[in-house]
mmCIF file with all atom_site columns, C-alpha atoms in Angstrom:
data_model
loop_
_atom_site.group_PDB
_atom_site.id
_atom_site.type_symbol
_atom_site.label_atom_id
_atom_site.label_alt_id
_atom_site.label_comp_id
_atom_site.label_asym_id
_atom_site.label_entity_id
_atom_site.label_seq_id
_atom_site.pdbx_PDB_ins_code
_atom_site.Cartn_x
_atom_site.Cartn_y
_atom_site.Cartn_z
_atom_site.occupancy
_atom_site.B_iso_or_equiv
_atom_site.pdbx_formal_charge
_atom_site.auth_seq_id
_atom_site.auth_comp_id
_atom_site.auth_asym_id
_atom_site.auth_atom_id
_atom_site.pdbx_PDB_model_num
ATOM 1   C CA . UNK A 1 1   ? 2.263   72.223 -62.780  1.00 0.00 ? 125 UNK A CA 1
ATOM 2   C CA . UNK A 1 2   ? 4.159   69.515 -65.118  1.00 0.00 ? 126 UNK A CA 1
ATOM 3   C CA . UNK A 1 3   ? 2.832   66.754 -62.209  1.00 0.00 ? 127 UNK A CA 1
ATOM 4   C CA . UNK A 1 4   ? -0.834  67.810 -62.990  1.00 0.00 ? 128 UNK A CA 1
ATOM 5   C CA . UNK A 1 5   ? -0.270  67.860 -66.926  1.00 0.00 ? 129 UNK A CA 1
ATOM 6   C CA . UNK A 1 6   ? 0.837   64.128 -66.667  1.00 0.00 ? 130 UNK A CA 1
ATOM 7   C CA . UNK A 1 7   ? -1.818  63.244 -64.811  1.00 0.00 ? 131 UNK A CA 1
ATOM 8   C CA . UNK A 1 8   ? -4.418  64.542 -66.979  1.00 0.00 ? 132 UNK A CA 1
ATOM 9   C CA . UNK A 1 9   ? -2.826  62.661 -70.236  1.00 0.00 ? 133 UNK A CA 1
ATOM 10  C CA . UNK A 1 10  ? -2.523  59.618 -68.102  1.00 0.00 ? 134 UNK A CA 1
ATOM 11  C CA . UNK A 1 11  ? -6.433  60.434 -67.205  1.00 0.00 ? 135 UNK A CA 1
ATOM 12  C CA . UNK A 1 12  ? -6.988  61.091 -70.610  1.00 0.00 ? 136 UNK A CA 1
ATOM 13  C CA . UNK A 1 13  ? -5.281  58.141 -72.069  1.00 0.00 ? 137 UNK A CA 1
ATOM 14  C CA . UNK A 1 14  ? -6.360  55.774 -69.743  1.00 0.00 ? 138 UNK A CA 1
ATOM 15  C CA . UNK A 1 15  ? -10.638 56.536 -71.102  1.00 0.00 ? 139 UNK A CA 1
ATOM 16  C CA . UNK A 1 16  ? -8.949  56.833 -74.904  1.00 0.00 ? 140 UNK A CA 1
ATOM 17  C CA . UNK A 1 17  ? -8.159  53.032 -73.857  1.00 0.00 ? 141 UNK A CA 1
ATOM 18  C CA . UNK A 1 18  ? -10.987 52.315 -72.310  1.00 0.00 ? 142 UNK A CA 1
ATOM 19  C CA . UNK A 1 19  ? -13.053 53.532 -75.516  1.00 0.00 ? 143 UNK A CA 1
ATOM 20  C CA . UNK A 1 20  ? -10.670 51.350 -78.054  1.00 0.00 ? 144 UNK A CA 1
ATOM 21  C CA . UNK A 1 21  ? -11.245 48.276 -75.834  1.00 0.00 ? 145 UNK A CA 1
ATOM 22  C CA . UNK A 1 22  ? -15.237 49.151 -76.044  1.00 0.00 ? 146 UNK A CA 1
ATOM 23  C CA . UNK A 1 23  ? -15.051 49.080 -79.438  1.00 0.00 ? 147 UNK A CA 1
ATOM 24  C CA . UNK A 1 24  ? -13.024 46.052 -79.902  1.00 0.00 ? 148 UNK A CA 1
ATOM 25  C CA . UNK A 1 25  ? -15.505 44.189 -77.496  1.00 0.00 ? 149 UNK A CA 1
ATOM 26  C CA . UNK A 1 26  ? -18.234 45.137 -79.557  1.00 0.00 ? 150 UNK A CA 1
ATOM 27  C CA . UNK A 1 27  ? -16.683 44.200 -83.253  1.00 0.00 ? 151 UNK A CA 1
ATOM 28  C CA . UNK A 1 28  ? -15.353 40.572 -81.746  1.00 0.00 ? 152 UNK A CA 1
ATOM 29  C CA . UNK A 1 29  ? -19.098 40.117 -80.709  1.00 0.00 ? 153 UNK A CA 1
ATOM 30  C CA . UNK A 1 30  ? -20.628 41.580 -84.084  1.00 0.00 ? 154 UNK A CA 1
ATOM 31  C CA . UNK A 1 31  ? -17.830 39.322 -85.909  1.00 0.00 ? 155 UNK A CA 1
ATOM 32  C CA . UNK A 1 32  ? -18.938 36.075 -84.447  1.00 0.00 ? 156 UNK A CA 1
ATOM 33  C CA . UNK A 1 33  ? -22.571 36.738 -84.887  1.00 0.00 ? 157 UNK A CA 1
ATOM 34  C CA . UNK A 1 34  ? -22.051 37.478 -88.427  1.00 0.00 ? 158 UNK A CA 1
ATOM 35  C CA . UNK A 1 35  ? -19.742 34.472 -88.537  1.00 0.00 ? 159 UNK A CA 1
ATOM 36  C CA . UNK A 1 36  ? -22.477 32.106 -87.087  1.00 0.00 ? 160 UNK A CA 1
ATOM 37  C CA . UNK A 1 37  ? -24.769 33.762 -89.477  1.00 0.00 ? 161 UNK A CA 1
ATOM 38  C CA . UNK A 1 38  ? -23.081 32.469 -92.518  1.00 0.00 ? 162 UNK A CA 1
ATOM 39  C CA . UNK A 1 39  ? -22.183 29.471 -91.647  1.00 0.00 ? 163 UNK A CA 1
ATOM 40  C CA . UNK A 1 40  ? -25.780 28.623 -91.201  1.00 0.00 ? 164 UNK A CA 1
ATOM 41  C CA . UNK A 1 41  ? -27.013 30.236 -94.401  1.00 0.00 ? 165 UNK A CA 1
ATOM 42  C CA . UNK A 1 42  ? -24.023 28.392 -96.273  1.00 0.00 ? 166 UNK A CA 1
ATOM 43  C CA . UNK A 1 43  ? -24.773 24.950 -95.163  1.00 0.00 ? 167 UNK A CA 1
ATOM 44  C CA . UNK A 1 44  ? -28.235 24.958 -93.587  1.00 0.00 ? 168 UNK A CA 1
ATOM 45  C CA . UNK A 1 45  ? -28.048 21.168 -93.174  1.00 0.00 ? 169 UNK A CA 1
ATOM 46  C CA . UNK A 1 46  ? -24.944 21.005 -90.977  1.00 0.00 ? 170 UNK A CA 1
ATOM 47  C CA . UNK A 1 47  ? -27.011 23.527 -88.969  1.00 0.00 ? 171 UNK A CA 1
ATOM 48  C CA . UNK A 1 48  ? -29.659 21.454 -88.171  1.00 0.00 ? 172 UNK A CA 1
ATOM 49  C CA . UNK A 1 49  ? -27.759 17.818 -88.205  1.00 0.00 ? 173 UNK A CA 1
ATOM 50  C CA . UNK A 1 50  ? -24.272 18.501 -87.733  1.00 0.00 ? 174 UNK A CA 1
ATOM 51  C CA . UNK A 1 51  ? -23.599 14.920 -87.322  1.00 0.00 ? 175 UNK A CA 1
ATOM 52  C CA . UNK A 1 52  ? -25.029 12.654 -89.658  1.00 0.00 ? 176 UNK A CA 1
ATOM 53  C CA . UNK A 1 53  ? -24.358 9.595  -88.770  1.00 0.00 ? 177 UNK A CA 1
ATOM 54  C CA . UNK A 1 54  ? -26.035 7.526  -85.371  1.00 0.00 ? 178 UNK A CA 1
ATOM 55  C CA . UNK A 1 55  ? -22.689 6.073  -84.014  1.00 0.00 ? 179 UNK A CA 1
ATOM 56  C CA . UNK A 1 56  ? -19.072 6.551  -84.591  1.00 0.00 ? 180 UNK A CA 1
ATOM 57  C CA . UNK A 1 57  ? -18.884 3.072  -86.125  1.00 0.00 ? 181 UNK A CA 1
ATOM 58  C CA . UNK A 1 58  ? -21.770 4.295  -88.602  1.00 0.00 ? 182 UNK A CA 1
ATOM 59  C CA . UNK A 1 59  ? -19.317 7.101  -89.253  1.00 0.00 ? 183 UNK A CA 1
ATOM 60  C CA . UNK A 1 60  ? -15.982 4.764  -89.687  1.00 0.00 ? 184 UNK A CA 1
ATOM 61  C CA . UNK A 1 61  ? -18.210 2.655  -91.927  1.00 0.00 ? 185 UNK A CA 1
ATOM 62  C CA . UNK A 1 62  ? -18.934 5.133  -94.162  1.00 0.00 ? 186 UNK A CA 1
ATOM 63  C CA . UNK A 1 63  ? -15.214 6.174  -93.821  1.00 0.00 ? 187 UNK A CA 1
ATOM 64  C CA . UNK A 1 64  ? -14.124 2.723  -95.146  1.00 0.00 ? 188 UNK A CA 1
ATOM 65  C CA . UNK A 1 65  ? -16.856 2.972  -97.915  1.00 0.00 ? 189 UNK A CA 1
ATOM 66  C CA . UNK A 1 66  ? -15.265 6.140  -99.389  1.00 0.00 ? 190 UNK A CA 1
ATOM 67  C CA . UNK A 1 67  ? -17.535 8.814  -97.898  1.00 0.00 ? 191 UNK A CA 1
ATOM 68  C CA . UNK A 1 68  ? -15.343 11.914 -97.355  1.00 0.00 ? 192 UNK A CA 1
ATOM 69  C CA . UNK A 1 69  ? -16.898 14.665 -95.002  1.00 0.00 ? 193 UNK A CA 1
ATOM 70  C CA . UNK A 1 70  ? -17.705 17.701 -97.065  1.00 0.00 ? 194 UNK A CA 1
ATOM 71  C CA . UNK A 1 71  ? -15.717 20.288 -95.397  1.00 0.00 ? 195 UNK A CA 1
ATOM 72  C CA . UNK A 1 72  ? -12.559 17.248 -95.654  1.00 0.00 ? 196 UNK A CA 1
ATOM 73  C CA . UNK A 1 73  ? -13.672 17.291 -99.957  1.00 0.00 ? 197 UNK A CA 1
ATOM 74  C CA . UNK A 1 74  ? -13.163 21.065 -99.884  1.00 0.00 ? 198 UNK A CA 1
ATOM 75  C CA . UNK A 1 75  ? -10.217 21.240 -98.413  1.00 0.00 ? 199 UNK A CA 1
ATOM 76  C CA . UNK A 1 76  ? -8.717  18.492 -101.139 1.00 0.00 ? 200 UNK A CA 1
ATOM 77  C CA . UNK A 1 77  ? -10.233 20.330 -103.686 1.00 0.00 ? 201 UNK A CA 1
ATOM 78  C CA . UNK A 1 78  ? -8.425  23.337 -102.880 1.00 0.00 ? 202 UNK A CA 1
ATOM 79  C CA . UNK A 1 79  ? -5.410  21.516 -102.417 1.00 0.00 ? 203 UNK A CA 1
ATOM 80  C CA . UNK A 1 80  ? -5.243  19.729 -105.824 1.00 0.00 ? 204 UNK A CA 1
ATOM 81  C CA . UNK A 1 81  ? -6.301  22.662 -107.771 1.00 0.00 ? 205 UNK A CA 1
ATOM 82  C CA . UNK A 1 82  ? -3.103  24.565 -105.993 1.00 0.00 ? 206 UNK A CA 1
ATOM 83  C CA . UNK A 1 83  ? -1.332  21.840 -106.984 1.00 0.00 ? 207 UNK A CA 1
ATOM 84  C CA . UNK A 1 84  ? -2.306  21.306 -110.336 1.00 0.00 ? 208 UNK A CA 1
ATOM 85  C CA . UNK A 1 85  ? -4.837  18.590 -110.180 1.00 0.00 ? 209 UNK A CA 1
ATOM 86  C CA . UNK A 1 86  ? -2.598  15.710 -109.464 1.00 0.00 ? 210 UNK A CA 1
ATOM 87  C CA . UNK A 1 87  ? -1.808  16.633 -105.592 1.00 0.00 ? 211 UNK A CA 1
ATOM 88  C CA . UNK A 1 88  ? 1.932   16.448 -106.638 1.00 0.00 ? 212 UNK A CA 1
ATOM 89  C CA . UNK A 1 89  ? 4.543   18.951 -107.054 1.00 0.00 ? 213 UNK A CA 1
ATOM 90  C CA . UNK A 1 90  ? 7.669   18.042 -108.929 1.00 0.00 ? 214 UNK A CA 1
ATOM 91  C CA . UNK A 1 91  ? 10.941  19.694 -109.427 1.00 0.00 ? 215 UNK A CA 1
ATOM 92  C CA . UNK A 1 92  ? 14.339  17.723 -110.560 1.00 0.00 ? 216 UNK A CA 1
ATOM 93  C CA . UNK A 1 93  ? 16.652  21.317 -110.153 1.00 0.00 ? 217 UNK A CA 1
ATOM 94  C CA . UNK A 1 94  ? 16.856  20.481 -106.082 1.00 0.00 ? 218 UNK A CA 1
ATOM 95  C CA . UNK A 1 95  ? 17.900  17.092 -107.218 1.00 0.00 ? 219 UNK A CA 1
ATOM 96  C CA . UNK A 1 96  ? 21.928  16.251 -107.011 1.00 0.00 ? 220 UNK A CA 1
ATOM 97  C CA . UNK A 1 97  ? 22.892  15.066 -110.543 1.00 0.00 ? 221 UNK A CA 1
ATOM 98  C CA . UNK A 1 98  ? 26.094  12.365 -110.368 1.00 0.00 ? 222 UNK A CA 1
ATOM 99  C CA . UNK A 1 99  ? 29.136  13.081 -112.560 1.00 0.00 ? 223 UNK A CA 1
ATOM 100 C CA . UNK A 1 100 ? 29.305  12.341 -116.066 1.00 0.00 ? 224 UNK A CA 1
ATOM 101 C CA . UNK A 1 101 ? 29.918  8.431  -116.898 1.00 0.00 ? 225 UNK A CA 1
ATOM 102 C CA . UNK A 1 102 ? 29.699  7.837  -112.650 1.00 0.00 ? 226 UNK A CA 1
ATOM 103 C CA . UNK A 1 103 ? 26.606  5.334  -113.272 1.00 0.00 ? 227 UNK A CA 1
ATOM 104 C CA . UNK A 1 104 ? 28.094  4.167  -116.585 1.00 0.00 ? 228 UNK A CA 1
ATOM 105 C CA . UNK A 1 105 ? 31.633  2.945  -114.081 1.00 0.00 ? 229 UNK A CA 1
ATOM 106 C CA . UNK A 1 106 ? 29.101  1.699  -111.416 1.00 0.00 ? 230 UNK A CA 1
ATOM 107 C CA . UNK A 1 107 ? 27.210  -0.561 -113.914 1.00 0.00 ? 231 UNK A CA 1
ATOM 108 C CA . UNK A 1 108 ? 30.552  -1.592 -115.779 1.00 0.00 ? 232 UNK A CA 1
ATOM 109 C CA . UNK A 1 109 ? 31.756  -2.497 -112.181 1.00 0.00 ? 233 UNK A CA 1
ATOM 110 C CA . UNK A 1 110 ? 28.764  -4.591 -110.970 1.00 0.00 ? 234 UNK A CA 1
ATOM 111 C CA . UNK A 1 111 ? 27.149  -5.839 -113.617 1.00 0.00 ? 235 UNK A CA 1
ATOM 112 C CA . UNK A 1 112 ? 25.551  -8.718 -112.304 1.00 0.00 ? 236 UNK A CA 1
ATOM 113 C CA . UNK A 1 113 ? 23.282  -6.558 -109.849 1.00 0.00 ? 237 UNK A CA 1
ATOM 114 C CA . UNK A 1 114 ? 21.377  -5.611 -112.273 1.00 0.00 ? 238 UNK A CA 1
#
């Protein structure tokens, strides 16, 4: 009897899995529908002309010119904000500090470097 019970968990595991994957089919494909959704009620012009430019040298022109893609603006905008505006981060404790008087000796030493 233990070979039967096995085989009816396996049986029954086997359509538990079966369900799962179902339902993971079905959320991927509701998740990129709602994804699509949104990104053409967020920016309903990149929906209908997601390139605006004719030619790639159009493009580079505008490149040269200063145009920055929107989604490239964003993504600096989020970046300087985490960064404090300036799009630097700056920390002298990971810098090595020299001994006491060691650039005071170096300059005595050479002074005509400098």
């Amino acid at each position: 009897m233990p070979g039967k019970r096995c085989q009816k968990e396996l049986r029954n595991l086997h359509i538990q899995e079966a369900r799962i994957d179902r339902k993971r089919r079905k959320a991927l494909e509701e998740l990129k529908q709602l994804q699509s959704d949104r990104q053409t009620a967020d920016d309903p012009a990149a929906a209908s002309d997601p390139d605006p430019f004719k030619s790639d040298a159009e493009f580079f022109a505008a490149i040269n010119a200063g145009y920055v893609p929107p989604s490239i603006a964003e993504n600096l905008a989020r970046q300087q904000h985490a960064n404090g505006g300036n799009g630097f981060e700056f920390s002298s404790a990971s810098l090595p500090q020299a001994p006491e008087g060691a650039i005071a000796r170096y300059l005595a030493e050479h002074p005509t470097r400098f």
